[in-house]
CSV table of C-alpha atoms and ligand atoms in Angstrom, one decimal:
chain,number,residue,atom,x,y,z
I,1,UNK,CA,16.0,80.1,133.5
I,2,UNK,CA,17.7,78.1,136.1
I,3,UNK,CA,20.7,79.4,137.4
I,4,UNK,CA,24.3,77.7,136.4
I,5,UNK,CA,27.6,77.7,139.3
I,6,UNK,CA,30.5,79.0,137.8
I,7,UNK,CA,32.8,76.2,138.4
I,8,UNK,CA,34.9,75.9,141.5
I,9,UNK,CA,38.5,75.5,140.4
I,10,UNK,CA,41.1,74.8,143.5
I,11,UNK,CA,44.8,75.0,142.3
I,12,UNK,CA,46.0,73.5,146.1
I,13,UNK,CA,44.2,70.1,144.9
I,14,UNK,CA,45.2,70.0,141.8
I,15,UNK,CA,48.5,67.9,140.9
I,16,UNK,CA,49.4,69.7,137.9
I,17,UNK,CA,48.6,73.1,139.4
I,18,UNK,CA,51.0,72.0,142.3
I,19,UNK,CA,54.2,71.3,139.6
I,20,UNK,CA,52.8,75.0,138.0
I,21,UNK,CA,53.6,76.5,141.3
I,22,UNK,CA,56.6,75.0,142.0
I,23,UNK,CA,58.3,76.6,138.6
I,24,UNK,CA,56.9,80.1,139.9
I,25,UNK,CA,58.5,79.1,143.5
I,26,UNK,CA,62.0,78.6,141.5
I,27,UNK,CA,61.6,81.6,139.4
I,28,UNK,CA,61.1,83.9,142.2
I,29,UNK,CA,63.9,86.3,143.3
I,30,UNK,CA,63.9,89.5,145.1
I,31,UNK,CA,62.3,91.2,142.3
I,32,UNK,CA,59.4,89.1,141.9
I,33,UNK,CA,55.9,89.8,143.4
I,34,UNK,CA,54.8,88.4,146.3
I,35,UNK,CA,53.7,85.5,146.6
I,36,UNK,CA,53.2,82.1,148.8
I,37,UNK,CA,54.6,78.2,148.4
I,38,UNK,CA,51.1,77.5,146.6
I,39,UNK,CA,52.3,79.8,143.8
I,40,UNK,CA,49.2,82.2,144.7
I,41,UNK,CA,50.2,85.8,144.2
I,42,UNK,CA,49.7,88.2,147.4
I,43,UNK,CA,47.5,91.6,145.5
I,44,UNK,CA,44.8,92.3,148.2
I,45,UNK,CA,46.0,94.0,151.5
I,46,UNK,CA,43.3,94.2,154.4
I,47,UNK,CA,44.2,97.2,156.9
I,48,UNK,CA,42.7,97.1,160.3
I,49,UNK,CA,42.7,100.3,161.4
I,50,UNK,CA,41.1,100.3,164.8
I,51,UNK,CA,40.4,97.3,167.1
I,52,UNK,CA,37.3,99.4,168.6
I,53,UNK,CA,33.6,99.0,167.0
I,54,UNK,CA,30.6,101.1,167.8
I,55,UNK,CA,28.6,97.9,167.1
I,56,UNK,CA,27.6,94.6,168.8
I,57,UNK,CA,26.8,92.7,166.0
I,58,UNK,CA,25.2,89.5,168.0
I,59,UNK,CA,27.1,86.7,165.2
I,60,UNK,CA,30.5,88.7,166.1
I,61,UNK,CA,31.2,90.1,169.5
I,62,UNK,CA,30.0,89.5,173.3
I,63,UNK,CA,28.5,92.3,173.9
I,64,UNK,CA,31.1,93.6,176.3
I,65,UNK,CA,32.7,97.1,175.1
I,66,UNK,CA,36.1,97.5,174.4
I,67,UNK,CA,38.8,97.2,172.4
I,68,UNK,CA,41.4,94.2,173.0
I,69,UNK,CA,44.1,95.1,170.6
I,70,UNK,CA,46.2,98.8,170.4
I,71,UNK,CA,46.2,101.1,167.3
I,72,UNK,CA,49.1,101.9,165.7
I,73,UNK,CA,50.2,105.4,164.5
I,74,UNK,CA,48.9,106.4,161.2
I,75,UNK,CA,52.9,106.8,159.5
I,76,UNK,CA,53.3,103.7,160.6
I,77,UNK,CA,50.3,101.8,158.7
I,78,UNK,CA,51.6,104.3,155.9
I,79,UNK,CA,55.2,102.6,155.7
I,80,UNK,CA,53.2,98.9,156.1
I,81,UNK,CA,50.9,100.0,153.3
I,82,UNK,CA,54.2,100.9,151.1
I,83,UNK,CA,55.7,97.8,151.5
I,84,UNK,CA,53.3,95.6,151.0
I,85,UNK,CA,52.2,97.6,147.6
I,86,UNK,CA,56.2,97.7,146.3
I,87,UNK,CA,55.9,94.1,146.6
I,88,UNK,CA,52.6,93.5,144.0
I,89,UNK,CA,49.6,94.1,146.4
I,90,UNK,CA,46.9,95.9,144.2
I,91,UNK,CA,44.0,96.6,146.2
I,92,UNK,CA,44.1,98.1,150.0
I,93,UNK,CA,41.1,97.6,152.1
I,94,UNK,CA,40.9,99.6,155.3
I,95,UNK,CA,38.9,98.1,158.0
I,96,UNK,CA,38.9,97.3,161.5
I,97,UNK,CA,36.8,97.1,164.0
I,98,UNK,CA,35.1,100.3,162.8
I,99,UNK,CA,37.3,102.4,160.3
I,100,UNK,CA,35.3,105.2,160.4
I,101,UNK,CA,36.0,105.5,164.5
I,102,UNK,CA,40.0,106.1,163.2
I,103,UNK,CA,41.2,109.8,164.0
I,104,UNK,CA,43.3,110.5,161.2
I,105,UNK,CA,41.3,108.1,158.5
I,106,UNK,CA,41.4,111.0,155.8
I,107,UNK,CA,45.0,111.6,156.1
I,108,UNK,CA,45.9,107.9,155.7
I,109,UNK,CA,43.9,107.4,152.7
I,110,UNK,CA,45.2,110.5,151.3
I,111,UNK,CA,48.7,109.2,151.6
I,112,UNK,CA,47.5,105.4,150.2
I,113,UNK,CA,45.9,107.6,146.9
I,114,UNK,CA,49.6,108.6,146.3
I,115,UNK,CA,51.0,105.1,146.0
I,116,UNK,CA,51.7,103.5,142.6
I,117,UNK,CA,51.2,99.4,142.0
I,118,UNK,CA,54.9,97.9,141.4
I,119,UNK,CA,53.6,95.3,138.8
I,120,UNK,CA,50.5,97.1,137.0
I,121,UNK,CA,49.8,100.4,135.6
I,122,UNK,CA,46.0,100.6,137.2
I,123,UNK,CA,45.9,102.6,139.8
I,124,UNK,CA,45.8,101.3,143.3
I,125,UNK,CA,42.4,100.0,144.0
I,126,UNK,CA,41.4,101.6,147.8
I,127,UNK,CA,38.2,100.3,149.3
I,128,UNK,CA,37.0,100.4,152.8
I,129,UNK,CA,34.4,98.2,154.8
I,130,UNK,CA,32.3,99.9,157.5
I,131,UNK,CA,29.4,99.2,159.7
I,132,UNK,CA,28.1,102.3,157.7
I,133,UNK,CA,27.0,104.1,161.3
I,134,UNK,CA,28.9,106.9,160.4
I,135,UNK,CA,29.3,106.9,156.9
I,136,UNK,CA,26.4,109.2,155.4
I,137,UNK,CA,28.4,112.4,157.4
I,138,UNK,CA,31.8,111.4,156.1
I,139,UNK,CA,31.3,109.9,152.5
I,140,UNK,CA,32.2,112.9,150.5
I,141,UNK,CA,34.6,113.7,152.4
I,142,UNK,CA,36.6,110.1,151.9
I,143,UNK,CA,35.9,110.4,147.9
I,144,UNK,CA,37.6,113.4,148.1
I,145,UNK,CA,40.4,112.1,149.9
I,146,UNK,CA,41.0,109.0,147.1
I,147,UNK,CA,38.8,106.2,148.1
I,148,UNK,CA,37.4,104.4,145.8
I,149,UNK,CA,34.6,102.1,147.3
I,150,UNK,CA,33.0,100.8,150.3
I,151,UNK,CA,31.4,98.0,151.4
I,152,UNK,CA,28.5,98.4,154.4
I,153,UNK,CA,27.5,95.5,156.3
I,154,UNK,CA,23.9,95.3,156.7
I,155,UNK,CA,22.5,92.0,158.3
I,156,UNK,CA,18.7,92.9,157.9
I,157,UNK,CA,16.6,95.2,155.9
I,158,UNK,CA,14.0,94.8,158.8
I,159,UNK,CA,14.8,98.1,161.1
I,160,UNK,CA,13.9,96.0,164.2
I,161,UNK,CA,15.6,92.9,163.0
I,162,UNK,CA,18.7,95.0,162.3
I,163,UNK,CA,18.8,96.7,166.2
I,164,UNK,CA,18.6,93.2,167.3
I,165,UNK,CA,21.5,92.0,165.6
I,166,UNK,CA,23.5,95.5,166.2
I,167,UNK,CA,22.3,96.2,169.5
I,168,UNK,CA,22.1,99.8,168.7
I,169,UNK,CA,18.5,101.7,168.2
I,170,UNK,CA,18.0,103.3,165.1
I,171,UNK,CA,20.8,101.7,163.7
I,172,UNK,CA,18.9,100.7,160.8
I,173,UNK,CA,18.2,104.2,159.1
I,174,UNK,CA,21.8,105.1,159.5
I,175,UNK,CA,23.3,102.6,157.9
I,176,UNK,CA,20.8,102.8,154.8
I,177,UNK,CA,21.6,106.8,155.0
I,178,UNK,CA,25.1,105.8,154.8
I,179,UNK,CA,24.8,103.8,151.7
I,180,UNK,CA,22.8,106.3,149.9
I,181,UNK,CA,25.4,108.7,150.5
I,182,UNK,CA,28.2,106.8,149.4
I,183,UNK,CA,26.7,106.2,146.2
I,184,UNK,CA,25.7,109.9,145.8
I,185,UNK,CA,29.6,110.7,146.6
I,186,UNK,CA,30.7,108.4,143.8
I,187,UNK,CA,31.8,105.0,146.0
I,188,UNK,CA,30.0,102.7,143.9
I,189,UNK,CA,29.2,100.6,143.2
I,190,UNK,CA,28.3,100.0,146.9
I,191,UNK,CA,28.5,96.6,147.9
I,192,UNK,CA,26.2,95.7,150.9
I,193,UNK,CA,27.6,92.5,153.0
I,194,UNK,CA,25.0,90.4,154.6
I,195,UNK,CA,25.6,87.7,157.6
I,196,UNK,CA,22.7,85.2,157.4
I,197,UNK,CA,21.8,83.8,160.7
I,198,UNK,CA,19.4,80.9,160.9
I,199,UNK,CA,16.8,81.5,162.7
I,200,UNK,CA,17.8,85.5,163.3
I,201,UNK,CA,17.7,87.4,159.9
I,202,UNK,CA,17.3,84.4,157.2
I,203,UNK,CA,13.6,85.2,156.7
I,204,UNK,CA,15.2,88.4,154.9
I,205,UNK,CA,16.8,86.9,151.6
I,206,UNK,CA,13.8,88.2,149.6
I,207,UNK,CA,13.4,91.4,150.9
I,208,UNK,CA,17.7,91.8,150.5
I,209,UNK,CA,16.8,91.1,147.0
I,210,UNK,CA,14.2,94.0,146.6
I,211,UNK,CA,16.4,96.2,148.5
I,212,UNK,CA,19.3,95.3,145.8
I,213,UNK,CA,17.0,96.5,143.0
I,214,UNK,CA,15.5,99.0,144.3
I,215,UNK,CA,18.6,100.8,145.9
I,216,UNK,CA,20.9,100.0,143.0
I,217,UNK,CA,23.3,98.3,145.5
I,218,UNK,CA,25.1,95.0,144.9
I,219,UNK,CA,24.2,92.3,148.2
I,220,UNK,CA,26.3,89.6,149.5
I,221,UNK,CA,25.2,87.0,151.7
I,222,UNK,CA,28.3,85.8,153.4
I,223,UNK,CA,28.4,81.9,155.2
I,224,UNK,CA,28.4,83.0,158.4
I,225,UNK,CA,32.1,81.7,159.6
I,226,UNK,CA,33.5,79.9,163.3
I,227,UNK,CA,35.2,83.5,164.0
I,228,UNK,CA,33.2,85.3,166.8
I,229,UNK,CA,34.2,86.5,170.1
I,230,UNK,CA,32.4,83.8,171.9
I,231,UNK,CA,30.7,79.8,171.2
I,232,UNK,CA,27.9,80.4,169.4
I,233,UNK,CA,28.8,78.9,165.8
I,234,UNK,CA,27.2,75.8,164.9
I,235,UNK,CA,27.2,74.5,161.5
I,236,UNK,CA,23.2,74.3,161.6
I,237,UNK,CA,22.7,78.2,162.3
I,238,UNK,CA,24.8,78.8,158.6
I,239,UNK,CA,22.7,79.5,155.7
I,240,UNK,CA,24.4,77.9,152.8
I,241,UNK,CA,24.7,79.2,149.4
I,242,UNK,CA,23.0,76.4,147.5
I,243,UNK,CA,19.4,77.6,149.8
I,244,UNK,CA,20.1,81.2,149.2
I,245,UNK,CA,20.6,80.7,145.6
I,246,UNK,CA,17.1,78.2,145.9
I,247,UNK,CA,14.7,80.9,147.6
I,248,UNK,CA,16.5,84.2,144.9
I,249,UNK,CA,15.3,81.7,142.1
I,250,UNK,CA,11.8,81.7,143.5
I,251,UNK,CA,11.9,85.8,143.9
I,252,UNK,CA,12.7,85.7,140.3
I,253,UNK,CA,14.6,83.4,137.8
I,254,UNK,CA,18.5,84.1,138.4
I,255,UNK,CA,21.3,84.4,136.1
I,256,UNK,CA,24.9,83.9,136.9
I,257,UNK,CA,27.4,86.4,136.0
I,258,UNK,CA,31.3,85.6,135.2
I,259,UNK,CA,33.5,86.3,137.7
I,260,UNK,CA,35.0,89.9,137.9
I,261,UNK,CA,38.6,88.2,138.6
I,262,UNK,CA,40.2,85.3,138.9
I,263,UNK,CA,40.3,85.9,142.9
I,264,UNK,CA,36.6,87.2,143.4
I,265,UNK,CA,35.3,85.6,146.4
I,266,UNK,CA,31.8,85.8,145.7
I,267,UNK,CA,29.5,83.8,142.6
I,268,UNK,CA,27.7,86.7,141.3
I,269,UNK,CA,24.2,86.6,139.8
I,270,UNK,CA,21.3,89.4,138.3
I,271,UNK,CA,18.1,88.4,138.0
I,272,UNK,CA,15.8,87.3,134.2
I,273,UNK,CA,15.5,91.3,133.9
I,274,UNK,CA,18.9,92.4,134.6
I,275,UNK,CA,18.2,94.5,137.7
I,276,UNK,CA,19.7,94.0,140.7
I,277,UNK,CA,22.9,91.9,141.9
I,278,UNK,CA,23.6,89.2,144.4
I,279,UNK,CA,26.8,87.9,145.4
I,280,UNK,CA,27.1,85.3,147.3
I,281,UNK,CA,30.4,83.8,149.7
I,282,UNK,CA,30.4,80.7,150.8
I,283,UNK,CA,33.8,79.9,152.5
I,284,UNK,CA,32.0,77.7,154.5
I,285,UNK,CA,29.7,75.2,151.9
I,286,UNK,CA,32.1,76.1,148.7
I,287,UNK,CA,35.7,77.4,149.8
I,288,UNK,CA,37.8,79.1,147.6
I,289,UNK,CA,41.0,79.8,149.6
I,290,UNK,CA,42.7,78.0,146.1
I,291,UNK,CA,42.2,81.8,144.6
I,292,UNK,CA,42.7,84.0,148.2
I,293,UNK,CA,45.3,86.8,147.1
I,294,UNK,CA,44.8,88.3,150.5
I,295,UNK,CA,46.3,89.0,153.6
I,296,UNK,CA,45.7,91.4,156.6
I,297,UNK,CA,47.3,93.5,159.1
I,298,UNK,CA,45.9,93.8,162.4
I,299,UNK,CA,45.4,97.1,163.8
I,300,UNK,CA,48.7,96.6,166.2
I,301,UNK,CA,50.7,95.7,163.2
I,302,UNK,CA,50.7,92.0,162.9
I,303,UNK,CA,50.9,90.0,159.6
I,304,UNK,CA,47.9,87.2,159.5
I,305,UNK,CA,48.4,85.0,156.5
I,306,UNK,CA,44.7,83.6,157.1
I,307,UNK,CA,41.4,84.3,158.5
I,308,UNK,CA,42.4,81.4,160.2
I,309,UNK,CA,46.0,81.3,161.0
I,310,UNK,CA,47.1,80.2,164.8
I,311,UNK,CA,49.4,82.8,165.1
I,312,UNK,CA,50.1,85.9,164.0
I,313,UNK,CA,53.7,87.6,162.5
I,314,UNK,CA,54.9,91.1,164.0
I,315,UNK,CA,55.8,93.7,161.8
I,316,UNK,CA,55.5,96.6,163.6
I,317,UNK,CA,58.2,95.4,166.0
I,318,UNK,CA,61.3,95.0,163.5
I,319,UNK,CA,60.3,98.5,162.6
I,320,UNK,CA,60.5,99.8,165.5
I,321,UNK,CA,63.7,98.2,166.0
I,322,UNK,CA,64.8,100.0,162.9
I,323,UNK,CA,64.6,97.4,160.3
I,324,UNK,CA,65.0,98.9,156.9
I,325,UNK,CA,62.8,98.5,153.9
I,326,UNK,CA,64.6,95.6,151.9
I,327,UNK,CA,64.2,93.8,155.6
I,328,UNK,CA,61.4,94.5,155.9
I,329,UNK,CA,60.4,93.1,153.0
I,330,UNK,CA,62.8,90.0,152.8
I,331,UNK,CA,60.1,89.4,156.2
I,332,UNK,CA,57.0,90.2,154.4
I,333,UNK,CA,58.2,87.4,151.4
I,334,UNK,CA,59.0,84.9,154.2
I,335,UNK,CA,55.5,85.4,156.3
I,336,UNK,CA,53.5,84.8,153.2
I,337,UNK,CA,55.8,82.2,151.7
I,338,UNK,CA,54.0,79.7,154.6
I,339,UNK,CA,50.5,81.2,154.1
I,340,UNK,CA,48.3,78.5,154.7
I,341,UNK,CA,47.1,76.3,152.1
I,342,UNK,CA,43.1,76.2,153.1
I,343,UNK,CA,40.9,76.2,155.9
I,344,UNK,CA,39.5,73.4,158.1
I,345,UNK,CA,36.6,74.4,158.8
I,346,UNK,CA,33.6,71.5,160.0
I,347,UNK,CA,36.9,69.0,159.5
I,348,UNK,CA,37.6,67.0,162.9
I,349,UNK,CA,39.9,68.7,164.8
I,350,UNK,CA,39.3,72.1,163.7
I,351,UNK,CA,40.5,74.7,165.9
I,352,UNK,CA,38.9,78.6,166.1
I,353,UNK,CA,42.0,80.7,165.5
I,354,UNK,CA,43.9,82.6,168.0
I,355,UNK,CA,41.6,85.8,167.1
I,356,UNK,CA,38.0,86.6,166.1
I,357,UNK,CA,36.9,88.7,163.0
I,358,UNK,CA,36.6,91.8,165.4
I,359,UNK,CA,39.9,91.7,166.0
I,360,UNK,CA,41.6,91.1,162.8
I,361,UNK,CA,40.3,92.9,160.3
I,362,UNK,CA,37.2,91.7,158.1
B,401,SAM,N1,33.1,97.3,161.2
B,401,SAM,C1,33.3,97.0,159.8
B,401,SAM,C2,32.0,96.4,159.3
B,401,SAM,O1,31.1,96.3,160.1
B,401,SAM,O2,32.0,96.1,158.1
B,401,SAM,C3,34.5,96.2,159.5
B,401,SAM,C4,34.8,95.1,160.4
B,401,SAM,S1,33.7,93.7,160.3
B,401,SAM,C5,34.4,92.6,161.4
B,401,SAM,C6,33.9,93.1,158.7
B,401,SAM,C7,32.9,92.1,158.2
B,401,SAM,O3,33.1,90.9,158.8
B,401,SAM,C8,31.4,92.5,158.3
B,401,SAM,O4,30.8,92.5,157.1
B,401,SAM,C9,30.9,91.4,159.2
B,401,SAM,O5,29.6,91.1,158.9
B,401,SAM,C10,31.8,90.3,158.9
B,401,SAM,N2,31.9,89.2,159.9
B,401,SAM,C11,32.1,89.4,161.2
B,401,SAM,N3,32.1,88.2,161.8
B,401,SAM,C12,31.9,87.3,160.9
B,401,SAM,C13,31.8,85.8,160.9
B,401,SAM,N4,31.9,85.1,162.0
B,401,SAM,N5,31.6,85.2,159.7
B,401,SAM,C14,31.4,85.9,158.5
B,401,SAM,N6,31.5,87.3,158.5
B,401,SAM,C15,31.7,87.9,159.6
């Protein structure tokens, strides 16, 4: 059975989706949830939390330690948090850097778990993303606190191939005793992000897609993306989705499943018998930025509109300086009402933006 794309439908080139979100534009008052010029509606917060990492992931960072960026106390990610979830967001993902490195994690989820969606009756969805290093000590202890889910990244199933890209021995086996800890604490289901390097880890598709159905975890392969510390991107050393998706359908025949939501980044697929899942993100070969709902703070309290954006919006500042919350979020509305319509990346001209995943908030 061969597998089928779900289409790729982009609102920001399409003319009557751009006269659609002009009438949302003019219908949008004080009241109305958040949401950019491109008539895209702001639900997914991303939460840095810590610009320091215990890792040295090769595709991401130098090599040097250090963090550049400062932390910000945890009330104050609290109040950020707040605002942003009175105005419509849906779904808070703590990150960093390393989450799990944050003094005071617990607490801060604890008080997220307390917050109420202004525009739906779900609860608010709280996920994390983690190198996993830490995670098999601390899993239950988050569950119990209100998270809902994490996400490890995991570039390799190979334990050698995985200290290489880490540069941390034994890295391997904590990071899978991490994941099988979160799923016995209840995070699941446990999504497992992949980086494919060419050349580095891309021998490992297959074996990503035994580890999938024998751990019961859902893998992503993610493009790798122009947003490390240093040079090293090229567009050659990318793996695109339409090889991964050829060498899966030679493990097995693969079988696309619908998208969870009209946002979800990744094309999902099982395989013939139903076990195992792959998702795959390919911002780089098949962008979606038409559907992104997202946008992150950095861990010193900075709005960024994109993964990309060339500058960054304070927020922590105005707060500081006493702002109150209906400011606060007359700025919030304004920031994201300029949120970038796409990317450029591999378009002449392109320009790495003014931070690198590290330091924003993946
Ligand atoms: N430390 C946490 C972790 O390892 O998941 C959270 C921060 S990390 C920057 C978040 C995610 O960004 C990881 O899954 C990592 O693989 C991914 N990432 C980092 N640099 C990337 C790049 N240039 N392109 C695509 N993904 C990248």
């Amino acid at each position: 059975m061969a597998a089928v794309l779900p289409p790729i439908l982009d609102p920001l080139t399409d003319a009557a989706a751009a006269t659609w979100s002009d009438a949302l534009a003019a219908k949008a008052g004080p009241e109305a949830r958040l949401q950019d010029k491109h008539g895209r509606a702001i639900t997914d917060l991303r939460l840095s939390v810590t610009d320091r990492c215990n890792y040295k992931c090769v595709y991401c960072r130098t090599g040097n330690e250090g963090a550049l960026y400062s932390e910000l106390p945890l009330e104050e990610y609290a109040r950020m948090v707040r605002l942003f979830v009175s105005l419509g967001v849906e779904k808070v993902r703590l990150t960093g850097g390393e989450p799990l490195l944050r003094r005071g994690l617990l607490e801060l989820i604890r008080e997220i778990a307390q917050m109420r969606p202004a525009f739906s009756a779900e609860p608010l969805d709280i996920a994390l993303t983690t190198n996993g290093h830490l995670l098999a000590g601390m899993a239950k202890d988050l569950k119990r606190a209100g998270l809902n889910r994490v996400t490890v990244s995991m570039d390799a199933v190979d334990a050698e191939t995985f200290a290489r890209i880490t540069r941390v021995p034994g890295s391997f086996e904590r990071v899978r005793d991490g994941i099988r800890a979160a799923q016995d604490a209840g995070l699941g289901p446990v999504k497992v992000n992949a980086v494919l390097l060419r050349g580095f880890n891309d021998a490992e598709i297959e074996a990503f897609a035994e580890f999938s159905r024998r751990e019961g975890v859902i893998v992503r392969f993610i493009e790798w993306m122009p947003l490390e510390e240093d040079r090293s991107w090229t567009p050659e050393a990318v793996v695109r989705m339409d090889e991964i998706v050829a060498r899966l359908s030679a493990v097995r025949p693969l079988v696309a499943l619908p998208a969870n939501h009209t946002s979800e980044t990744a094309r999902r697929f099982t395989f013939d018998d139903a076990v195992g899942e792959i998702g795959i993100i390919a911002p780089v070969s098949h962008p979606f930025c038409g559907h992104c709902s997202r946008v992150r703070v950095t861990s010193d309290g900075k709005v960024r509109t994109c993964l990309f954006s060339q500058s960054d919006h304070d927020l922590v500042g105005p707060m500081r300086r006493g702002a109150s919350d209906d400011e606060l979020r007359a700025r919030i509305r304004k920031i994201v009402d300029r949120k970038e319509a796409r990317h450029h990346i591999g378009e002449p001209g392109f320009r790495k933006p003014s931070r690198s995943m590290v330091h924003i908030g993946g």
